[in-house]
Coordinates of C-alpha atoms in Angstrom, one line a residue:
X1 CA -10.3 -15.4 -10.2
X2 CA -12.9 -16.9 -12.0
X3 CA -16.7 -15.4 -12.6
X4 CA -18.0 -17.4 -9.9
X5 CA -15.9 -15.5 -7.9
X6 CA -16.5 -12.0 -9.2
X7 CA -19.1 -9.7 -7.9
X8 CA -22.0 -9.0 -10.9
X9 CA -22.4 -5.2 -11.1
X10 CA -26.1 -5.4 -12.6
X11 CA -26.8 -8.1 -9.6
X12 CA -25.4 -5.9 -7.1
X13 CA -26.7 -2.5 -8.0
X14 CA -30.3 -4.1 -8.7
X15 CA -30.3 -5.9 -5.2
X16 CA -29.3 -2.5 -3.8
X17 CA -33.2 -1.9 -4.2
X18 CA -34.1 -3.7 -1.4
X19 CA -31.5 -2.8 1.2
X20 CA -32.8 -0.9 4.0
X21 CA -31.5 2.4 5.5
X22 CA -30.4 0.5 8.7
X23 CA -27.9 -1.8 7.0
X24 CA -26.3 -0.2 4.7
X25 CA -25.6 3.8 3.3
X26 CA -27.3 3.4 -0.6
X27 CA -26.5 4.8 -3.1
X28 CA -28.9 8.2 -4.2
X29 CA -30.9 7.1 -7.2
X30 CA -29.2 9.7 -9.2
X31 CA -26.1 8.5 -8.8
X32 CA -26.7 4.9 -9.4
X33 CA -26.5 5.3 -13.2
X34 CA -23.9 2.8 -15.3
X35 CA -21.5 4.2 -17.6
X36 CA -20.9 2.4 -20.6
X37 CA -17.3 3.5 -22.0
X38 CA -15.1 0.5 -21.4
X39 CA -11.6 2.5 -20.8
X40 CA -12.1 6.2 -20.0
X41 CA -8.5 8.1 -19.6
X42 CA -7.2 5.0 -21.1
X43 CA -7.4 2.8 -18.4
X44 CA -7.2 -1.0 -19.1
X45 CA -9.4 -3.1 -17.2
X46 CA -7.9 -6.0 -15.5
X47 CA -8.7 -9.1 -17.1
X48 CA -9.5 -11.6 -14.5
X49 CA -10.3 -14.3 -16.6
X50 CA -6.3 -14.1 -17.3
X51 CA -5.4 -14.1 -13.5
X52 CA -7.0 -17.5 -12.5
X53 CA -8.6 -18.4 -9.3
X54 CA -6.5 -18.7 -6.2
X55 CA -8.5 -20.6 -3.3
X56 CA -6.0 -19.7 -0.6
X57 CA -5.5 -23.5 0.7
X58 CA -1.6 -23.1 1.1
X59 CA -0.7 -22.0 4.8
X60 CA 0.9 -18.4 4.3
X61 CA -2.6 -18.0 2.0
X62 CA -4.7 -19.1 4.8
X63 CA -3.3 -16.9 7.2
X64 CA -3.2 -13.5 4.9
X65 CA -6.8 -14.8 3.7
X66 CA -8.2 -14.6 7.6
X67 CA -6.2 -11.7 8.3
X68 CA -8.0 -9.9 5.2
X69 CA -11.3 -11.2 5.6
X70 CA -11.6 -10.1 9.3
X71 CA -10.3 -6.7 8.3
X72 CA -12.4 -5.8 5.4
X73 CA -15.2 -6.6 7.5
X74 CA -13.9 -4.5 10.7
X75 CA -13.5 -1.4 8.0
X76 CA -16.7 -1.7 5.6
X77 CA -18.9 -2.7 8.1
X78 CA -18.7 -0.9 12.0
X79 CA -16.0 1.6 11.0
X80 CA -18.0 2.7 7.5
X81 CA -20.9 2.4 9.7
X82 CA -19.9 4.6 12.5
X83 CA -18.1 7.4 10.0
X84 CA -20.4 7.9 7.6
X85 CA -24.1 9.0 8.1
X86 CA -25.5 11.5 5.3
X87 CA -25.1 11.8 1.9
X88 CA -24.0 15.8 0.6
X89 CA -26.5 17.6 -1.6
X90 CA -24.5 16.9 -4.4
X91 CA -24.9 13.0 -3.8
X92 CA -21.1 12.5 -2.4
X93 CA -20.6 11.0 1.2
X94 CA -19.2 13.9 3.6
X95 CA -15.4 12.9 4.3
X96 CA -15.2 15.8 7.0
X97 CA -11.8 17.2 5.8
X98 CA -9.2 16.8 3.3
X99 CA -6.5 16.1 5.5
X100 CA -4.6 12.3 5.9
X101 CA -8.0 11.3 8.3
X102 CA -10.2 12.2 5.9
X103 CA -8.6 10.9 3.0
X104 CA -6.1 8.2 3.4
X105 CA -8.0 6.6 5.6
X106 CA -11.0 5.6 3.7
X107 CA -9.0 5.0 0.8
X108 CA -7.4 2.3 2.7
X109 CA -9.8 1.0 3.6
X110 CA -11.9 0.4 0.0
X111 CA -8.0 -1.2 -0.8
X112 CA -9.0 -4.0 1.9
X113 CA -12.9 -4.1 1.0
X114 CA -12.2 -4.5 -2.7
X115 CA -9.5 -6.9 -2.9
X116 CA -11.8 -8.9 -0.4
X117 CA -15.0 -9.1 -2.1
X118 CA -13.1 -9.4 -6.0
X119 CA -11.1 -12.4 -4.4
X120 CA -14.4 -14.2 -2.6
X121 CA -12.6 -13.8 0.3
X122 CA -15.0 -11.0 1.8
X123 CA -17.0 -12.3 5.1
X124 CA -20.5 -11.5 5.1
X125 CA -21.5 -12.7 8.2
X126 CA -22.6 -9.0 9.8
X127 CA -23.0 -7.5 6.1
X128 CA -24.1 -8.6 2.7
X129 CA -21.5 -8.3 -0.1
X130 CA -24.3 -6.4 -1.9
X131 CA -24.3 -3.6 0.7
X132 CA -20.4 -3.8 1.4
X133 CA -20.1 -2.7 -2.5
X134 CA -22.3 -0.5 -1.9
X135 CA -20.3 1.3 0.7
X136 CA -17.2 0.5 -1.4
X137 CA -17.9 2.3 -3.9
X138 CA -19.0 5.1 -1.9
X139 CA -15.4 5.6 -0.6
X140 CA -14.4 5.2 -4.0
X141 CA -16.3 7.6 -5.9
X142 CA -16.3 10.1 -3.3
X143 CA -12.8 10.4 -3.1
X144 CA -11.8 10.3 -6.1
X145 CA -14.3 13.3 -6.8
X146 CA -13.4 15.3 -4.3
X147 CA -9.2 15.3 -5.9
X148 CA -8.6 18.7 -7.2
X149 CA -7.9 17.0 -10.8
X150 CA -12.0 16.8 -10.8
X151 CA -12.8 19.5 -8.1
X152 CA -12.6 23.0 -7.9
X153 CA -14.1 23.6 -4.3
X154 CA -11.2 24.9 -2.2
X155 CA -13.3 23.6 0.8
X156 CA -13.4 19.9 0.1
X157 CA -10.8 19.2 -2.7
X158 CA -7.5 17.0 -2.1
X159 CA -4.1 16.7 -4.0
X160 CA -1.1 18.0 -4.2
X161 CA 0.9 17.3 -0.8
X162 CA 3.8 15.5 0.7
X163 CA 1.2 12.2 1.1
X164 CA -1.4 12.7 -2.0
X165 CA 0.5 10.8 -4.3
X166 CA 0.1 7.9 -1.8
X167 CA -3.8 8.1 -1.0
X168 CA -4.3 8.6 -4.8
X169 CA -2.8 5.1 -5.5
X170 CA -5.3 3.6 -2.8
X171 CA -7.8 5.3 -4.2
X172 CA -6.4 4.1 -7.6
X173 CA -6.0 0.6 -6.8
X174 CA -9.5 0.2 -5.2
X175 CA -11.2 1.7 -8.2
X176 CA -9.5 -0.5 -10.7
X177 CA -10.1 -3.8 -8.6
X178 CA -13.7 -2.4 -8.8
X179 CA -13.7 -1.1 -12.5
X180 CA -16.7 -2.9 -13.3
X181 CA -18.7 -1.5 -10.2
X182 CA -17.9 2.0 -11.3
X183 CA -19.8 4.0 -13.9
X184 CA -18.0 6.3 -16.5
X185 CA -17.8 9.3 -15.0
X186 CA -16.4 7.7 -11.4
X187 CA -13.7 6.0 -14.0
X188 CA -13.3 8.9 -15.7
X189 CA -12.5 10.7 -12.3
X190 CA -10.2 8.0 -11.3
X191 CA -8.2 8.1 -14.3
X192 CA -7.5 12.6 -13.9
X193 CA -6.4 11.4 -10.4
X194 CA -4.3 9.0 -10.9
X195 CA -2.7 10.6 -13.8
X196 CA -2.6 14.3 -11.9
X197 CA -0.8 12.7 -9.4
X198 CA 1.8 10.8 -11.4
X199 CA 2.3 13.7 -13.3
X200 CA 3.4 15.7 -10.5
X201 CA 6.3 13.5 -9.5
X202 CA 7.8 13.6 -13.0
X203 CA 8.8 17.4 -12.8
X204 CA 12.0 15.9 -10.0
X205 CA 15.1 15.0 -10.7
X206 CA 17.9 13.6 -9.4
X207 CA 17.8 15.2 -6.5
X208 CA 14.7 16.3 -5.7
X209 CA 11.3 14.8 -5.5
X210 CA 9.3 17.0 -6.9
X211 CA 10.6 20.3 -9.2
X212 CA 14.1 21.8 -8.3
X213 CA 13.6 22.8 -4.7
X214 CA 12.0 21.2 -1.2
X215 CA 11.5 17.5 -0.4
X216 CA 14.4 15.8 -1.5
X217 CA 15.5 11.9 -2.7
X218 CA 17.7 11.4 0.0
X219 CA 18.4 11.4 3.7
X220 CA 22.6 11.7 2.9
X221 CA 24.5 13.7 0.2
X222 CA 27.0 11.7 -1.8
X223 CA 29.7 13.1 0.7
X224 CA 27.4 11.2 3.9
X225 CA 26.5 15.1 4.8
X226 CA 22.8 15.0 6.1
X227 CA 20.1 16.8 4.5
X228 CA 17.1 15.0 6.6
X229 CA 19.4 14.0 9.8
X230 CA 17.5 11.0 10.8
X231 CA 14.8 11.3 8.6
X232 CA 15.5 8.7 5.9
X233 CA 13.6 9.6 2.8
X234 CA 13.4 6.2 1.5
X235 CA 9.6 5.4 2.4
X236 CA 8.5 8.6 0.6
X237 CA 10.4 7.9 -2.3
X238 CA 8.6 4.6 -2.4
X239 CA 5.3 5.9 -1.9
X240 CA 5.5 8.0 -5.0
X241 CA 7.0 5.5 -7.2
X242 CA 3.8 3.6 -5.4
X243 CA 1.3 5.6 -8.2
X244 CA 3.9 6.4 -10.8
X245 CA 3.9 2.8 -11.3
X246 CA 0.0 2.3 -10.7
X247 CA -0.5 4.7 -13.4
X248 CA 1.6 3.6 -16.3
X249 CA 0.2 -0.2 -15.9
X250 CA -3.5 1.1 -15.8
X251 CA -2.7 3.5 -18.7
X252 CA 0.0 1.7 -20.6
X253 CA -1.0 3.5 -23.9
X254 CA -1.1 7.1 -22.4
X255 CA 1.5 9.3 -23.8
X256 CA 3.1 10.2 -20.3
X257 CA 3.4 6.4 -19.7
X258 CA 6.9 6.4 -20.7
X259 CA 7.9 9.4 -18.6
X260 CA 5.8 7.6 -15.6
X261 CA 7.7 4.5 -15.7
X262 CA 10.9 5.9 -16.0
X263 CA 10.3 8.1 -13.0
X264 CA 9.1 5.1 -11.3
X265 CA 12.3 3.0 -11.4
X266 CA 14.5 6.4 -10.6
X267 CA 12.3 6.8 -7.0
X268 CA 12.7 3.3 -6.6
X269 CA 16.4 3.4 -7.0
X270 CA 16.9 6.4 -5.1
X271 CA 14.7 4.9 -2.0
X272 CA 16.7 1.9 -1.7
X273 CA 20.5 3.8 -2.1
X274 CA 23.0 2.9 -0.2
X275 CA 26.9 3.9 -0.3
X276 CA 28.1 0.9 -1.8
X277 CA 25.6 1.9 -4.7
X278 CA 27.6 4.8 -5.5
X279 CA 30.9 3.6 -6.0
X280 CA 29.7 0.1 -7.7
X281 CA 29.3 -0.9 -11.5
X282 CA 25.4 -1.8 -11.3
X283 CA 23.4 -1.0 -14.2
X284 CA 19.3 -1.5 -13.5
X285 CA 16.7 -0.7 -15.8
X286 CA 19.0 1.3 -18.0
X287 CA 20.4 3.5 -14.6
X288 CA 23.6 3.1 -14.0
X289 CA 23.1 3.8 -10.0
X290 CA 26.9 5.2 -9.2
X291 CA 26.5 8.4 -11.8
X292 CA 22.5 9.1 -10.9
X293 CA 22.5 9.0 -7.4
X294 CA 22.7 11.9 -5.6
X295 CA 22.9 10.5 -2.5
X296 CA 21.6 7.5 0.0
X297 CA 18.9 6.3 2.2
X298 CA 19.6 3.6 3.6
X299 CA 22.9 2.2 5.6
X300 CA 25.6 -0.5 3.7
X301 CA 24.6 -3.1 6.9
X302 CA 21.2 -2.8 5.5
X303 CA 19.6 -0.1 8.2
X304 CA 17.6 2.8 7.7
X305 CA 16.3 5.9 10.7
X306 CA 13.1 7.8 10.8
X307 CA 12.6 9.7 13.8
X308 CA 15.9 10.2 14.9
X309 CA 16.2 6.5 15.4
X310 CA 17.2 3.0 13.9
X311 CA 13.5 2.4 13.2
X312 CA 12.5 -1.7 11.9
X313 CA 8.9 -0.1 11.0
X314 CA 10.4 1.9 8.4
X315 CA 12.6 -1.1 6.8
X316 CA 9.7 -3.1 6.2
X317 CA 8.3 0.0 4.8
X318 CA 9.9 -1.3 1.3
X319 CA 6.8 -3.5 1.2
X320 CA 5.6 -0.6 -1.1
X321 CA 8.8 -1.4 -3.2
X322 CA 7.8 -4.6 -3.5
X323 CA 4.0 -4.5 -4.9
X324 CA 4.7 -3.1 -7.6
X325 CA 5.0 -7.0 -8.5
X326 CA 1.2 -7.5 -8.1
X327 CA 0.7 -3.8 -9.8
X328 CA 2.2 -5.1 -13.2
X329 CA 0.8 -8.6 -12.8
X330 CA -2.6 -7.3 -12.6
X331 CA -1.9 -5.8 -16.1
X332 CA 0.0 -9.1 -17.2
X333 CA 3.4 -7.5 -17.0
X334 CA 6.7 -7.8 -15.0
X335 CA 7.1 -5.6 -12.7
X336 CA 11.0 -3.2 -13.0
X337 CA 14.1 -4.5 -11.4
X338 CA 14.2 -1.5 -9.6
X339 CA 11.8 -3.0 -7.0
X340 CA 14.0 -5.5 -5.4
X341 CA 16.8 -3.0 -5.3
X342 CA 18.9 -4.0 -1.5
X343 CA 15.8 -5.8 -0.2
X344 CA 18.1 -8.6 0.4
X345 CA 20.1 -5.9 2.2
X346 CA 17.5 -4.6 4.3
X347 CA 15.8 -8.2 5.1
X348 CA 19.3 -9.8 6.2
X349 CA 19.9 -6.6 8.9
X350 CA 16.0 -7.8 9.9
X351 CA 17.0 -11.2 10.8
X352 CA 21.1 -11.9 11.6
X353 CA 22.5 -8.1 12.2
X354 CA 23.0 -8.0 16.0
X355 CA 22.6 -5.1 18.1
X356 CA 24.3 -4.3 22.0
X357 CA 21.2 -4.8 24.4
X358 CA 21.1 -2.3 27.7
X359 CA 22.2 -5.8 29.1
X360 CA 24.4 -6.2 27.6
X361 CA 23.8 -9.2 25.5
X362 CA 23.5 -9.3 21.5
X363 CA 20.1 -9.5 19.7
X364 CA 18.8 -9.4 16.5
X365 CA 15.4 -7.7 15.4
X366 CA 13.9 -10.7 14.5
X367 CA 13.7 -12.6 18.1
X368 CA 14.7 -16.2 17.4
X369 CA 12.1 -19.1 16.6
X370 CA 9.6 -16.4 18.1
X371 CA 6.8 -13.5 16.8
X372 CA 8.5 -10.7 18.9
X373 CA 10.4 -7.6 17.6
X374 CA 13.5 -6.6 19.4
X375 CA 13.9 -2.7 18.5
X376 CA 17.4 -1.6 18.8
X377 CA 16.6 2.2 19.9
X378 CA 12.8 2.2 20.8
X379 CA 10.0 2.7 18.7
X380 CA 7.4 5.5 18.9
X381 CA 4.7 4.2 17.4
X382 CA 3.4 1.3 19.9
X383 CA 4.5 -2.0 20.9
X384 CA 2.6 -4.3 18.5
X385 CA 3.1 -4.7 14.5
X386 CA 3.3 -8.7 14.2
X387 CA 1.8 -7.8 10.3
X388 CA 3.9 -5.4 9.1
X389 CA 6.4 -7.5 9.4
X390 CA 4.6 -10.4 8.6
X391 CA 3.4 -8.9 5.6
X392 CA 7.1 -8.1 4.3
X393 CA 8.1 -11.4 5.5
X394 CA 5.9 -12.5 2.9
X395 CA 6.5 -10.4 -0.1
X396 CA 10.6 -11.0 0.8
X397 CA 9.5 -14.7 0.6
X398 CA 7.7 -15.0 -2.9
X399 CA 9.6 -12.4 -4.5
X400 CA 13.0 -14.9 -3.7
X401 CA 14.9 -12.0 -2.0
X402 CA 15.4 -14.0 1.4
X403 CA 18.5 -16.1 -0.4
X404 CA 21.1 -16.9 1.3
X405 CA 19.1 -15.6 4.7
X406 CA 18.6 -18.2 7.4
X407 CA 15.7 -18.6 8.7
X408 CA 14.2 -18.0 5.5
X409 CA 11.0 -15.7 5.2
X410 CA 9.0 -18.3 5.0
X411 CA 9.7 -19.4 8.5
X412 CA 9.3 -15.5 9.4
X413 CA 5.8 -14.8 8.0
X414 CA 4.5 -17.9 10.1
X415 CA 5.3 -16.7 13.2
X416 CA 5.0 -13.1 12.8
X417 CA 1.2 -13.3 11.1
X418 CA 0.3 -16.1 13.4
X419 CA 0.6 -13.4 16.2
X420 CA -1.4 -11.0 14.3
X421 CA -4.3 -14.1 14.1
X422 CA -3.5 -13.8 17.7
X423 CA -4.3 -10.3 18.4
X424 CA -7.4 -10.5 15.8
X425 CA -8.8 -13.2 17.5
X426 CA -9.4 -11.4 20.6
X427 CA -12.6 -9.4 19.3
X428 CA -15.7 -10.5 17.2
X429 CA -15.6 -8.0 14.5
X430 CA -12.4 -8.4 12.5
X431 CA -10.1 -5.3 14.2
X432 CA -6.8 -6.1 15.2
X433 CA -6.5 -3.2 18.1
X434 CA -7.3 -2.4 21.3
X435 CA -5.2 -0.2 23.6
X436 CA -4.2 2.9 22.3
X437 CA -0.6 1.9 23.5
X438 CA -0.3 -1.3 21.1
X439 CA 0.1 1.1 18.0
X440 CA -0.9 4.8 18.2
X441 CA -1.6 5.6 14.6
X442 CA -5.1 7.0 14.1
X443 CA -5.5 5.0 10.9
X444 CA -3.9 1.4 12.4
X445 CA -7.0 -0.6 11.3
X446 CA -6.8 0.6 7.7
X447 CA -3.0 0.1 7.1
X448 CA -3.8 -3.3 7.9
X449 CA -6.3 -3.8 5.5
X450 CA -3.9 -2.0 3.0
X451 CA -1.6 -4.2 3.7
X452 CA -3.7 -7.3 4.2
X453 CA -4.9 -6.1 0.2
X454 CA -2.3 -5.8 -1.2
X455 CA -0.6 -8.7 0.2
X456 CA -3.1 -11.3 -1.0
X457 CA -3.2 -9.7 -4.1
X458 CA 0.8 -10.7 -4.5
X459 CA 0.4 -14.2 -3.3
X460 CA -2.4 -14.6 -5.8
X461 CA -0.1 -13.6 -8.3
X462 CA 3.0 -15.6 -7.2
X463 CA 0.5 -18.7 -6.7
X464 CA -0.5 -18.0 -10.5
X465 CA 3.0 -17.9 -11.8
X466 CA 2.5 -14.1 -12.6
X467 CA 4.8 -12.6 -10.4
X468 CA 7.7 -11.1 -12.4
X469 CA 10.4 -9.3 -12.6
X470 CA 12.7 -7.7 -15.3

């Protein structure tokens, strides 16, 4: 990403002068003031110089490029627009709760509206960049604010649930994509988040997530005994590696780092278990897995369940897994082993494992030479999600963990994002949604721009030659 591409900060904030009221929520004059600290908590900018520009002309980059562009516009412009009216009288927009609404939500969506207008891919058709960072930051600062690491008002302070550690790395990743829009005390407020957060997840062990009691690393017990019966705890294992490793590449020289990485690659490991894992020799990342697992998560064939069914939603759900190569690129590292842990496991039962139809007949998740998803027991959440797939279908693809996997992901991610295009192109302002029916989560919009984020942010990387692993 060159300059040319880059949002000025002292260009942005001065043109903010002239906005009106009607177009975009400004920022109080108060708050508007630049800090001038380059790293508070220790956080190392990304240096974008470093990255290189990435101009999106390749197929699978046009595709996530439209799919991002039309989303960060949905979310920063009619959905911002229609959420958020009045600034609180200490100069923060009012999230109306603390709860995953209230939180995760916009937090997803500053993911989307960053990575868009950092990238020059952001669409400014119905809203001026100028006024969309604007609003961005607004979700940023606010939320990170409101995290009880900064915030001791019981009545509007976040943190410490089953999900936090999750919204705190969007929140994370959207203020560190906007570093240089943020003043000190917003990075400062970032950086107590982030690390709070991370923090937390280091008092578990190998059993349990967090301390030595309640939410635990596994679905199974070494034995196959369930502790979660069909309630695989594989994406919330992710999740939380999600910030542990968000954390340690922001803040490589804090002196928790090395607890936070560690921690990362056990979660990671532990997600991804299955019993083959625990009778095997493998060694990764200085884990050997078949004396520090506990127990599993996912099947040997490559399955997982989440409510009380085989559920294909929650096996591309190691997409989280599988950032973590852009997380470490942005900071010009590789990214742990640990990541790709039985990706190729979970990608092959995807596309050749087949499964008795109520007909009778055999099918395979993956419909042949086609967009559509066959789900083997139902799915509860809706009847469209071409981009969750296609988004794993990409990540699978660039992070080589489709070998030996015919059709490749490649092949996967065409047709699977070219029916989210599809969807998209049925409305004028960049949602993907329409019926309630096609997916019933209230924040459906914003996990697609999460995902449409983060996405672009690895095939920038993997374009760049930075995507690594070790």
């Amino acid at each position: 990403m060159t300059s040319s591409h880059r949002l000025s900060r002292r260009h942005l904030i001065g043109a903010s002068a002239a906005v009106g009221a009607a177009s975009a929520l400004g920022l109080p004059a108060a708050a508007r003031a630049a800090g001038t600290a380059a790293a508070p908590g220790g956080v190392v900018p990304i240096d974008w110089a470093r990255l290189g520009s990435y101009g999106a002309n390749d197929a699978a980059g046009r595709r996530v490029k439209a799919i991002l562009a039309g989303s960060a516009r949905y979310l920063i412009g009619p959905w911002y627009a229609g959420t958020y009216r009045s600034y609180l009288p200490d100069g923060y927009i009012d999230l109306r709760g603390t709860d995953e609404r209230a939180i995760r939500l916009p937090a997803m969506a500053a993911v989307a509206a960053t990575t868009a207008l950092v990238t020059g891919v952001y669409d400014p058709r119905t809203l001026s960049a100028a006024n969309a960072t604007i609003r961005t930051r607004n979700l940023i600062r606010t939320i990170a604010a409101r995290h009880l690491a900064n915030n001791t008002n019981p009545a509007t302070r976040w943190g410490n649930t089953w999900q936090s550690a999750l919204w705190a790395y969007y929140t994370a990743l959207a203020g560190w994509l906007f570093w240089d829009e943020l003043d000190d005390r917003e990075r400062g407020h970032l950086a107590a988040m982030t690390a709070w957060e991370a923090d937390r997840l280091t008092t578990g062990n190998d059993v349990y997530l967090i301390g030595t009691s309640g939410e635990q690393l596994y679905e199974k017990r070494r034995d196959g005994t369930a502790v979660t019966p069909g309630d695989s705890k594989a994406e919330e294992d992710n999740w939380s590696a999600a910030v542990l490793s968000l954390a340690e590449a922001m803040m490589p020289g804090h002196p928790r780092a090395p607890v936070w990485a560690r921690r990362n690659v056990e979660l990671l490991l532990a997600a991804a278990a299955c019993p083959a894992d625990l009778t095997g020799g493998e060694t990764i990342n200085g884990i050997e897995l078949s004396t520090w697992l506990r127990g599993t998560n996912i099947a040997d064939d490559g399955t997982l369940d989440n409510h009380h069914i085989l559920h294909p939603l929650y096996m591309v759900a190691f997409d989280q897994s599988l950032y973590e190569g852009f997380v470490y690129g942005l900071a010009g590292r590789a990214a742990p082993r640990a990541a790709l842990h039985n990706i190729t496991r979970v990608y092959s039962a995807l596309v050749d494992l087949p499964f008795q139809a109520p007909d009778g007949t055999m099918k395979t998740i993956y419909q042949p030479r086609s967009g559509e998803i066959y789900y083997p027991e139902g799915n509860d959440w809706g009847t469209h999600f071409p981009f969750y797939f296609g988004n794993f279908d990409l990540l699978v693809s660039l992070t080589a963990q489709d070998t030996g996997i015919d059709p490749a992901a490649a092949s996967w991610e065409r047709h699977h994002n070219e029916e989210q295009l599809a969807m998209m192109a049925r409305f004028d302002d960049g949602r993907t949604y329409g019926a309630s029916g096609e997916n019933t989560y209230y924040g459906r919009e914003h996990r697609i721009g999460a995902m449409a984020g983060q996405a672009f942010l690895t095939l920038h990387l993997a374009r760049k030659d930075k995507l690594r692993f070790t």
